[in-house]
XYZ file of C-alpha atoms in Angstrom:
566
model
C -34.598 -109.634 -24.514
C -33.373 -110.649 -27.307
C -35.104 -114.004 -28.597
C -32.665 -116.228 -26.164
C -32.425 -120.219 -25.229
C -36.300 -119.451 -22.252
C -38.567 -117.620 -25.175
C -37.029 -120.533 -27.464
C -38.973 -122.120 -24.514
C -42.015 -120.634 -23.882
C -42.195 -120.237 -27.794
C -41.613 -123.806 -28.873
C -45.081 -124.481 -25.927
C -47.275 -121.558 -27.772
C -46.359 -123.180 -31.325
C -47.465 -126.822 -30.564
C -50.822 -126.024 -28.974
C -51.517 -124.526 -31.909
C -49.533 -126.274 -35.210
C -48.573 -129.822 -33.578
C -50.858 -132.074 -36.309
C -51.382 -129.506 -38.513
C -51.815 -129.625 -42.571
C -48.286 -127.417 -44.437
C -50.648 -125.922 -47.330
C -47.996 -123.768 -48.282
C -44.500 -122.756 -48.228
C -43.051 -118.956 -49.001
C -40.222 -117.776 -49.089
C -40.563 -113.306 -49.099
C -36.883 -112.737 -48.029
C -33.683 -114.818 -48.672
C -33.431 -115.294 -44.986
C -36.681 -116.061 -44.159
C -39.971 -117.793 -44.492
C -43.521 -118.747 -43.947
C -45.303 -121.366 -43.793
C -48.556 -121.916 -43.821
C -50.514 -124.387 -41.332
C -54.348 -125.764 -41.520
C -55.327 -126.585 -37.873
C -58.637 -126.746 -36.096
C -59.983 -125.665 -39.025
C -57.977 -122.065 -39.245
C -54.979 -121.012 -41.311
C -52.024 -120.108 -39.391
C -49.079 -118.230 -40.963
C -45.797 -119.763 -39.041
C -42.510 -117.110 -39.495
C -39.275 -118.000 -39.522
C -36.674 -115.851 -39.970
C -32.453 -116.347 -40.080
C -32.419 -112.343 -40.181
C -28.618 -111.771 -38.606
C -30.561 -109.268 -36.619
C -33.782 -110.806 -36.622
C -33.571 -114.483 -36.242
C -36.943 -115.574 -34.798
C -39.708 -118.094 -34.985
C -43.768 -116.962 -34.690
C -46.444 -117.174 -35.719
C -47.574 -113.561 -37.738
C -49.992 -111.300 -38.610
C -47.894 -108.753 -40.459
C -49.229 -109.626 -44.704
C -45.138 -110.668 -46.625
C -45.383 -109.817 -50.964
C -44.158 -113.187 -53.041
C -40.881 -113.183 -55.289
C -42.364 -113.278 -58.637
C -39.978 -116.382 -59.508
C -39.290 -118.236 -55.819
C -35.887 -119.235 -54.677
C -34.179 -123.123 -54.905
C -35.131 -123.443 -51.347
C -38.863 -122.983 -51.431
C -39.209 -125.326 -54.191
C -36.976 -127.847 -51.986
C -39.312 -126.873 -49.391
C -42.986 -127.404 -51.929
C -41.064 -130.995 -53.120
C -41.091 -132.479 -49.407
C -43.149 -130.924 -47.211
C -46.222 -128.913 -48.933
C -49.176 -131.947 -47.857
C -46.811 -133.008 -45.279
C -48.765 -133.774 -40.956
C -46.396 -131.659 -38.528
C -45.944 -134.213 -36.206
C -43.835 -132.495 -33.194
C -41.816 -129.392 -32.598
C -38.721 -130.148 -30.181
C -36.287 -127.979 -28.901
C -32.331 -128.812 -28.402
C -32.063 -128.305 -24.162
C -32.804 -125.461 -23.805
C -29.992 -123.130 -27.284
C -32.338 -121.454 -29.798
C -32.440 -124.862 -32.311
C -35.640 -125.798 -33.028
C -36.769 -129.271 -34.753
C -39.785 -129.176 -36.938
C -40.687 -133.085 -37.598
C -42.832 -133.928 -40.215
C -44.386 -137.063 -42.271
C -44.663 -136.854 -46.256
C -45.384 -139.502 -48.765
C -42.073 -139.571 -51.451
C -42.727 -139.903 -55.213
C -43.540 -143.374 -54.911
C -45.941 -142.594 -52.009
C -43.798 -144.449 -49.048
C -43.900 -142.387 -45.367
C -40.835 -140.908 -44.927
C -39.532 -138.753 -41.774
C -38.144 -134.863 -42.678
C -37.585 -132.755 -40.098
C -36.503 -128.984 -40.977
C -34.421 -127.590 -38.008
C -34.172 -123.798 -37.373
C -30.750 -122.551 -35.562
C -31.133 -119.245 -34.130
C -26.997 -118.006 -33.776
C -27.506 -113.950 -34.867
C -25.206 -114.417 -38.674
C -24.966 -117.959 -38.255
C -28.757 -118.095 -37.965
C -29.489 -121.098 -40.779
C -32.520 -122.685 -41.399
C -31.849 -126.427 -42.478
C -34.787 -129.769 -44.136
C -32.597 -132.449 -42.951
C -34.037 -136.810 -44.080
C -34.536 -137.702 -40.023
C -33.940 -141.605 -40.896
C -30.335 -141.053 -42.435
C -29.950 -137.203 -41.035
C -28.336 -136.439 -44.695
C -28.864 -132.154 -45.778
C -31.665 -132.244 -48.760
C -31.564 -128.397 -48.324
C -30.320 -124.822 -46.501
C -31.574 -121.854 -46.637
C -27.574 -120.765 -46.429
C -25.369 -122.941 -47.957
C -22.141 -122.960 -45.287
C -18.967 -124.230 -46.698
C -15.536 -125.984 -45.033
C -14.177 -122.304 -46.112
C -16.366 -120.722 -43.640
C -16.913 -123.832 -40.968
C -14.523 -126.004 -40.300
C -16.525 -128.075 -37.877
C -19.503 -128.868 -39.947
C -20.312 -128.557 -42.993
C -24.230 -126.912 -44.445
C -24.580 -128.490 -48.011
C -27.068 -130.412 -49.372
C -25.821 -134.124 -48.947
C -23.623 -133.307 -46.368
C -24.562 -135.330 -43.049
C -26.126 -133.209 -39.611
C -23.762 -132.591 -37.067
C -25.687 -130.471 -33.970
C -23.663 -127.026 -33.770
C -20.884 -127.356 -30.661
C -23.076 -127.414 -27.201
C -22.484 -125.365 -23.989
C -21.267 -128.091 -20.511
C -23.983 -126.095 -18.654
C -27.390 -126.491 -16.523
C -30.807 -126.248 -18.632
C -32.353 -123.949 -16.032
C -35.811 -125.665 -16.715
C -35.189 -128.844 -15.602
C -32.025 -128.348 -12.902
C -33.068 -129.802 -10.005
C -33.548 -128.281 -6.784
C -30.154 -129.521 -5.137
C -27.748 -128.800 -8.424
C -29.741 -124.896 -8.241
C -28.651 -124.691 -4.371
C -25.532 -125.958 -5.229
C -25.322 -124.089 -8.538
C -26.117 -120.434 -7.069
C -23.971 -120.606 -3.830
C -20.702 -121.771 -5.908
C -20.768 -118.012 -7.719
C -17.950 -116.102 -6.107
C -20.724 -112.628 -7.283
C -24.321 -113.155 -7.750
C -24.171 -111.319 -11.602
C -25.636 -111.725 -15.238
C -22.364 -113.238 -16.235
C -22.443 -116.052 -13.811
C -26.233 -116.605 -14.528
C -24.694 -117.034 -18.199
C -21.885 -118.778 -17.957
C -23.501 -121.605 -15.982
C -26.865 -122.384 -16.940
C -27.970 -122.431 -21.202
C -30.485 -120.171 -23.297
C -30.231 -116.355 -21.007
C -29.952 -113.900 -22.790
C -28.254 -110.478 -21.112
C -31.841 -108.873 -20.004
C -33.371 -112.156 -19.074
C -30.166 -112.670 -16.594
C -30.489 -109.376 -14.984
C -34.344 -109.844 -13.944
C -33.544 -112.958 -12.095
C -30.529 -111.287 -10.398
C -32.769 -107.985 -9.284
C -35.278 -110.838 -7.853
C -32.224 -113.005 -6.506
C -31.526 -109.659 -4.354
C -34.651 -108.378 -3.805
C -36.848 -111.049 -2.533
C -37.463 -112.605 0.741
C -37.280 -115.469 0.192
C -33.989 -118.143 -0.598
C -32.476 -118.503 -3.992
C -34.345 -121.791 -4.615
C -37.995 -120.926 -4.377
C -37.265 -117.414 -6.355
C -35.955 -118.668 -8.925
C -38.656 -121.028 -9.138
C -41.145 -118.543 -8.845
C -40.238 -116.685 -11.370
C -40.221 -119.388 -13.561
C -43.522 -121.043 -12.818
C -44.683 -116.547 -14.133
C -43.125 -117.298 -17.155
C -45.018 -120.930 -17.530
C -47.769 -120.164 -16.292
C -49.068 -116.913 -16.042
C -47.288 -115.406 -19.153
C -48.156 -111.968 -20.154
C -46.048 -111.229 -22.538
C -45.218 -107.327 -22.799
C -42.922 -104.556 -24.875
C -40.922 -102.426 -21.790
C -38.621 -99.574 -21.954
C -34.619 -99.998 -21.092
C -32.278 -97.039 -21.336
C -34.961 -95.654 -23.671
C -34.730 -98.349 -25.676
C -37.777 -101.077 -25.819
C -37.315 -104.169 -24.842
C -39.689 -107.485 -25.374
C -40.189 -110.598 -22.704
C -42.624 -113.106 -21.794
C -44.108 -111.614 -18.722
C -43.951 -108.142 -17.058
C -40.166 -107.805 -15.876
C -39.479 -106.050 -12.888
C -35.932 -104.292 -14.724
C -38.013 -102.840 -16.942
C -38.055 -98.713 -16.406
C -41.839 -98.500 -18.270
C -44.462 -100.789 -19.718
C -45.744 -99.511 -22.950
C -47.957 -102.595 -24.435
C -48.755 -106.504 -23.152
C -50.018 -109.045 -25.488
C -51.983 -111.775 -25.384
C -49.346 -114.107 -27.688
C -45.968 -113.908 -27.151
C -46.248 -114.194 -31.942
C -48.260 -111.205 -30.705
C -45.495 -108.954 -29.345
C -43.379 -110.200 -31.511
C -45.419 -108.867 -34.696
C -45.390 -105.107 -33.004
C -41.579 -106.342 -31.483
C -41.000 -106.731 -34.931
C -42.603 -105.186 -38.283
C -41.320 -101.722 -38.133
C -37.351 -102.543 -37.085
C -37.311 -105.077 -39.765
C -38.854 -103.240 -42.802
C -36.285 -100.591 -42.118
C -33.797 -103.266 -42.455
C -34.903 -104.395 -45.605
C -35.709 -101.132 -46.845
C -31.954 -100.839 -46.480
C -31.501 -104.008 -48.035
C -33.068 -103.739 -51.097
C -32.541 -99.574 -51.501
C -28.335 -99.260 -50.003
C -27.265 -98.448 -53.828
C -29.902 -96.053 -53.930
C -29.628 -94.615 -50.109
C -25.922 -93.744 -50.927
C -26.478 -92.866 -54.384
C -28.173 -89.618 -53.016
C -26.280 -89.578 -49.788
C -23.425 -88.876 -52.455
C -24.985 -86.317 -54.484
C -26.330 -84.545 -51.324
C -22.921 -84.081 -50.031
C -21.963 -83.107 -53.554
C -24.681 -80.326 -53.286
C -23.615 -78.634 -50.556
C -20.344 -78.561 -51.338
C -21.482 -76.788 -54.088
C -24.018 -74.587 -52.221
C -20.654 -73.607 -50.207
C -18.963 -72.899 -53.042
C -21.261 -70.812 -54.811
C -21.946 -68.312 -51.485
C -18.620 -67.563 -51.298
C -18.505 -66.383 -54.789
C -21.832 -64.121 -53.946
C -19.636 -62.787 -51.151
C -16.923 -62.184 -53.137
C -19.657 -60.130 -55.296
C -20.506 -58.381 -52.533
C -17.230 -57.152 -51.737
C -16.672 -56.371 -56.202
C -17.170 -52.797 -55.024
C -13.119 -52.384 -53.591
C -11.776 -53.861 -57.227
C -13.366 -50.743 -58.356
C -11.954 -48.697 -55.830
C -8.716 -49.615 -56.588
C -8.721 -48.473 -60.255
C -9.769 -45.638 -59.696
C -7.390 -44.995 -58.138
C -4.648 -46.400 -60.013
C -6.317 -44.195 -62.927
C -6.084 -40.888 -61.035
C -3.047 -41.155 -59.503
C -1.218 -42.736 -62.314
C 1.514 -40.394 -62.246
C 2.353 -41.255 -58.592
C 2.478 -45.060 -59.607
C 6.523 -46.287 -59.568
C 6.200 -49.075 -63.301
C 8.087 -52.599 -61.423
C 6.397 -51.473 -58.313
C 4.145 -54.285 -56.689
C 2.199 -52.293 -54.501
C 1.599 -48.647 -53.674
C -0.307 -46.343 -50.860
C -2.859 -44.245 -52.288
C -5.009 -41.884 -50.560
C -8.187 -42.904 -50.747
C -11.063 -39.915 -51.281
C -13.689 -42.574 -51.063
C -13.230 -42.490 -47.055
C -12.435 -39.355 -46.923
C -8.428 -39.633 -47.998
C -7.585 -42.956 -46.046
C -4.119 -44.868 -47.111
C -5.619 -47.699 -48.766
C -2.656 -50.280 -50.060
C -3.379 -52.272 -53.233
C -0.482 -54.407 -54.755
C 0.660 -54.669 -58.016
C 1.849 -56.921 -60.674
C 5.469 -55.317 -61.548
C 5.140 -56.852 -65.277
C 1.993 -54.466 -65.759
C 2.190 -50.646 -66.826
C 0.859 -48.288 -63.721
C -2.198 -48.645 -66.514
C -2.608 -52.022 -67.551
C -2.790 -52.585 -64.174
C -5.716 -49.799 -62.761
C -7.418 -51.270 -66.169
C -7.172 -55.403 -64.752
C -9.053 -54.071 -61.427
C -11.261 -53.160 -63.611
C -12.034 -55.634 -65.155
C -12.075 -58.399 -62.286
C -14.963 -56.081 -60.760
C -16.196 -56.635 -63.993
C -16.614 -60.090 -64.220
C -17.496 -60.485 -60.658
C -20.703 -58.078 -60.771
C -21.325 -60.046 -64.431
C -21.508 -63.450 -62.339
C -23.755 -62.114 -60.031
C -26.714 -63.179 -62.178
C -25.245 -66.541 -63.281
C -24.141 -67.650 -59.808
C -27.315 -66.641 -58.311
C -29.444 -69.064 -60.463
C -27.153 -71.385 -60.090
C -27.102 -71.202 -56.650
C -31.900 -71.492 -56.736
C -31.309 -74.016 -59.028
C -28.846 -76.229 -56.777
C -30.599 -75.290 -53.472
C -33.853 -77.079 -55.267
C -32.369 -80.117 -56.046
C -31.004 -79.863 -52.929
C -34.115 -79.911 -50.966
C -36.068 -82.715 -53.967
C -32.897 -84.875 -52.991
C -33.041 -84.498 -49.471
C -37.068 -85.122 -49.899
C -36.461 -88.937 -51.366
C -33.665 -89.908 -48.352
C -36.444 -89.188 -46.197
C -38.801 -91.037 -48.345
C -36.421 -93.871 -48.119
C -36.300 -93.511 -44.254
C -39.778 -94.335 -43.678
C -40.414 -96.215 -47.262
C -41.434 -99.725 -47.422
C -40.270 -102.809 -49.359
C -42.846 -101.803 -52.005
C -41.571 -97.946 -52.284
C -38.533 -98.811 -52.893
C -38.973 -99.937 -56.450
C -41.384 -97.281 -57.194
C -38.333 -94.532 -55.548
C -36.122 -96.155 -57.652
C -37.868 -95.596 -61.227
C -38.170 -91.768 -60.207
C -34.729 -91.109 -59.833
C -34.448 -93.232 -63.847
C -37.096 -90.547 -64.431
C -35.017 -87.786 -63.270
C -31.601 -88.708 -64.647
C -29.869 -89.834 -61.300
C -29.121 -93.020 -61.792
C -29.346 -95.029 -64.886
C -31.614 -97.840 -66.075
C -29.809 -101.134 -65.324
C -32.581 -103.178 -66.419
C -34.081 -101.426 -69.597
C -33.187 -103.990 -71.787
C -35.195 -106.219 -69.771
C -39.593 -106.542 -69.275
C -40.515 -104.239 -67.249
C -42.682 -106.092 -64.148
C -45.995 -104.476 -64.201
C -47.081 -103.735 -59.937
C -49.332 -102.138 -59.538
C -47.960 -99.374 -56.928
C -48.423 -98.796 -54.186
C -51.712 -97.152 -52.055
C -50.498 -93.489 -50.047
C -50.751 -94.819 -46.277
C -54.845 -93.984 -45.014
C -55.872 -92.957 -41.287
C -58.685 -92.167 -39.965
C -58.937 -89.879 -36.960
C -60.921 -89.406 -33.784
C -63.699 -87.706 -35.533
C -63.806 -90.270 -38.127
C -62.522 -88.179 -41.055
C -60.334 -89.997 -43.779
C -56.302 -88.720 -43.420
C -54.274 -90.027 -46.441
C -50.390 -89.645 -45.835
C -48.232 -89.822 -49.416
C -44.788 -91.991 -48.966
C -42.406 -90.655 -52.371
C -43.185 -88.218 -54.753
C -45.603 -89.476 -56.612
C -47.728 -90.430 -54.351
C -47.216 -87.027 -53.080
C -48.144 -85.102 -56.339
C -50.790 -88.881 -57.385
C -52.303 -87.466 -53.980
C -52.510 -82.818 -53.960
C -52.717 -82.221 -57.414
C -55.606 -85.398 -58.659
C -56.739 -87.692 -55.832
C -57.468 -84.037 -53.531
C -61.281 -82.030 -53.399
C -59.921 -78.565 -53.836
C -61.440 -77.868 -50.444
C -59.563 -80.957 -48.413
C -57.223 -79.853 -46.127
C -53.918 -80.725 -47.211
C -50.469 -80.550 -45.119
C -46.627 -80.325 -45.511
C -44.298 -79.699 -43.350
C -42.542 -76.256 -42.530
C -39.872 -75.672 -45.528
C -39.037 -79.696 -44.143
C -38.860 -82.567 -46.410
C -41.763 -84.949 -45.577
C -44.591 -86.696 -46.730
C -48.051 -84.279 -48.120
C -51.260 -85.279 -46.100
C -54.902 -84.857 -46.857
C -57.697 -84.354 -44.694
C -60.785 -85.502 -46.876
C -63.028 -82.926 -44.590
C -62.911 -78.953 -45.956
C -63.850 -77.775 -41.997
C -62.436 -80.194 -39.781
C -62.055 -80.597 -36.176
C -58.568 -78.915 -34.371
C -58.185 -82.620 -32.728
C -58.183 -83.858 -36.560
C -55.911 -81.466 -37.329
C -53.861 -82.356 -34.149
C -53.398 -85.726 -35.959
C -52.603 -84.477 -39.423
C -50.118 -82.439 -38.375
C -48.796 -85.898 -36.293
C -49.014 -87.504 -39.323
C -47.013 -84.965 -41.837
C -44.192 -83.967 -38.629
C -43.770 -88.363 -38.307
C -43.571 -88.813 -42.016
C -40.568 -85.990 -42.442
C -37.517 -85.544 -41.688
C -37.769 -84.099 -38.844
C -39.672 -87.312 -37.380
C -37.644 -87.380 -34.023
C -38.463 -84.227 -33.270
C -39.608 -81.104 -31.242
C -41.332 -78.955 -31.774
C -41.900 -79.066 -36.293
C -43.692 -76.391 -37.892
C -46.413 -78.272 -39.660
C -48.185 -76.192 -42.858
C -51.743 -76.710 -43.430
C -53.793 -74.927 -45.665
C -56.837 -75.595 -48.239
C -55.960 -77.637 -51.701
C -57.174 -75.448 -53.767
C -53.695 -72.955 -52.523
C -51.235 -75.151 -52.960
C -49.658 -75.099 -56.946
C -46.909 -77.195 -58.858
C -44.901 -75.368 -60.958
C -44.580 -76.024 -64.454
C -41.568 -77.530 -65.654
C -41.240 -78.929 -61.120
C -39.853 -82.188 -59.682
C -41.963 -84.288 -58.480
C -43.284 -83.530 -55.507
C -42.959 -79.661 -55.201
C -45.267 -77.957 -54.982
C -45.540 -73.928 -53.690
C -49.104 -72.583 -52.146
C -49.955 -69.290 -50.136
C -52.698 -68.221 -46.683
C -51.214 -71.106 -45.160
C -51.521 -71.222 -41.080
C -48.846 -72.777 -39.186
C -48.791 -75.744 -36.299
C -46.064 -77.198 -34.111
C -46.857 -79.907 -33.068
C -43.854 -82.926 -31.360
C -44.467 -86.224 -33.153
C -44.447 -88.889 -30.433
C -44.772 -92.687 -31.231
C -47.521 -93.738 -28.616
C -49.602 -90.771 -30.056
C -49.139 -91.985 -34.276
C -50.133 -95.429 -32.778
C -53.571 -93.993 -31.110
C -54.572 -93.161 -35.322
C -55.725 -95.588 -36.971
C -54.667 -96.947 -39.643
C -56.654 -98.825 -42.587
């Protein structure tokens, strides 16, 4: 399901139990459309995530660590001014819509109590977070400013009056009485998910599908089935991630319309952490690395075209012998070639005197035509070595850029700058910030896992990490793994004689963190580090090796999740 009004209702209950009467101690804005509010309540810290991300708008508690920018955005500074140190009085949902109000009581600069409301509107690309004065209903600031040119119904700008989004004239499924419910359900010409969504507020497609399935399947009357469905979500919450047509979905209870239940969680927030973590990370990387991905992809396409041209030149060079033959035949039979002719047919003594047609330039003498064929032959033969060298360079460069693209696909936001620096150093992109002071941050460390047998497994996520891991960190007898002839991560097992199970788990990681992460039967080479060498002048991440053995693995996500990450 999406984050609909039904889930919003349940999430408000979950957050209210944990956060109400808590003190807001910290405010962070790690990304343009996301806030992290740290509350102190019940002698514990709780981090509330408020997201107005167009694709992943939601509210939840989170345990995921986020890196905050060096300079807080303006909206973050405004929230700190008005809300830090204040007490959360109430969390309230507007009807069964995806509009949530967080009411705070705080003291202003004069020490007087004032009521401030933080409103979160979860509406896809129109999602927003709004700070306003409760008494005056004046907007203090918003995470996204919306002017009259973008929305003629209401302004979302500092100083404007706050107006609720237009509400649909539909029933609240949580509060509708039995009589009205009976009337609504029996007035539907067809009991379909679309009919449920039109008559009742806050239903996503998945939840509407589930309810209709239960209403049709149940032996009891429709009103009882309806009430049982909402009672199960209220009193027997069991957050679940399942599969529908091979796509992951989440729900507050196990849906009977799921093809398969993958995981169940203690809280809705835990479920959303598990569901969104990888997806949101990937989305952020696309936002931060969009320019890099575009540039690398364009360069790869250019290199592929260049490879085809060079390969064609090699094929032409292989056919160069025919030009020598034609030159020799013209020289031998000069007396039979008429000046001004456009072609001549001569017996080819290299092929049992089979006739061969030779094109001629009518402006040249027969001897000059023969010399032209010899010159073309010599030019092609002399160019073979150059073309082969250019082809090797092009293929090497293509392999490197494909490895960078594969790394961007698995990168976390903190990895993007390191990959950007690498591309600047390799002169693929220009350094736009060379006049500015370079921020000195600790480079992200390689991923670290522990195998079933307790061995440590390291996985590099970019070429700089790969070089560091293989050439400096690893011992010569540690085991090195890499997908065979496929761009991917360097993987190190910190054991010279790992078990078959550890080798399998490391190979799964090598396949998963590669270009072929979604493929079956991926070949993974493994060998002791002492057999891995880096050629002089080679690009970052490029190595050669020998004495390897090969495993074939299929990196299924469920198997990857079983490998414990440190």
